[in-house]
Amino acid sequence: NKGLKLEWLPGFANCGRERLHISSPEQDNMEYCIVSMAGGEVKRGKILIPQGDSDFILPVQDLGSGIYQLQGLDSKGRVYGLRLLKN
């Protein structure tokens, strides 16, 4: 049983948004948080993920420039992580 596939789509962070592409073999939910490199949580949310390929816009306009980590947890307890560079 395969889990989710997550990747950033380029070109949106400079607009204050970040587009996250998710491929899922089945409908699922994912709770996420964005964490600064200092370890502090800066944003939290939930995404309802349909089966197949989907794009989600995450609002990051209030984050300062730097490197962040997106941490996700799906309904089966699988953990996902992606690094985000915000200019």
XYZ file of C-alpha atoms in Angstrom:
87
model
C 0.000 0.000 0.000
C 1.576 3.237 -1.137
C 1.320 6.493 0.723
C 1.154 10.066 -0.478
C 3.698 11.692 -2.808
C 4.404 15.357 -2.050
C 6.365 17.920 -4.051
C 6.574 21.701 -4.302
C 5.697 23.291 -7.620
C 8.057 26.188 -8.385
C 7.341 29.840 -8.885
C 4.787 30.700 -6.205
C 6.684 31.422 -2.961
C 7.629 34.905 -4.137
C 3.890 35.690 -4.396
C 3.348 34.771 -0.743
C 1.862 31.379 -1.612
C 3.384 27.980 -2.054
C 1.809 25.369 -4.316
C 2.016 21.815 -3.004
C 1.351 18.932 -5.414
C 0.088 15.708 -3.824
C -0.479 12.341 -5.512
C -2.586 9.899 -3.517
C -3.724 6.340 -4.313
C -6.901 6.985 -2.283
C -8.800 9.812 -0.597
C -7.047 10.811 2.619
C -6.576 13.578 5.156
C -3.273 15.160 6.086
C -2.538 17.363 9.060
C 0.469 19.578 8.441
C 2.634 22.071 10.224
C 5.371 24.322 8.920
C 8.357 24.521 11.237
C 11.205 27.040 11.211
C 14.785 25.751 11.209
C 14.975 26.912 14.850
C 12.296 24.287 15.572
C 9.326 26.569 16.199
C 5.945 25.851 14.606
C 4.865 28.776 12.413
C 1.731 27.441 10.670
C -0.655 24.502 11.048
C -3.538 23.171 8.982
C -5.433 20.215 7.500
C -5.866 19.143 3.901
C -8.572 16.836 2.513
C -6.814 14.981 -0.294
C -8.859 13.421 -3.097
C -7.673 10.301 -4.918
C -5.252 11.079 -7.752
C -3.230 14.250 -8.352
C -4.108 17.535 -6.645
C -2.523 20.943 -6.074
C -2.972 22.909 -2.855
C -2.026 26.526 -2.176
C -0.442 27.057 1.236
C -0.395 30.680 2.434
C 3.152 31.553 3.459
C 3.024 35.338 2.985
C 3.494 35.947 6.712
C 6.685 33.869 6.875
C 10.004 35.668 6.723
C 12.731 34.674 4.286
C 14.467 31.459 5.232
C 14.301 27.684 5.242
C 11.299 25.867 6.691
C 10.182 22.252 6.983
C 6.687 21.096 6.052
C 5.747 18.143 8.243
C 2.670 16.112 7.352
C 0.829 13.236 8.990
C -1.759 11.222 7.056
C -4.737 9.323 8.488
C -2.710 6.095 8.683
C 0.013 7.696 10.800
C 2.596 7.993 8.004
C 4.883 11.011 8.335
C 5.991 13.193 5.411
C 8.486 16.020 5.191
C 9.494 18.591 2.605
C 11.897 21.484 2.882
C 10.677 24.937 1.829
C 12.964 27.809 0.850
C 11.169 31.168 1.088
C 12.825 34.164 -0.561
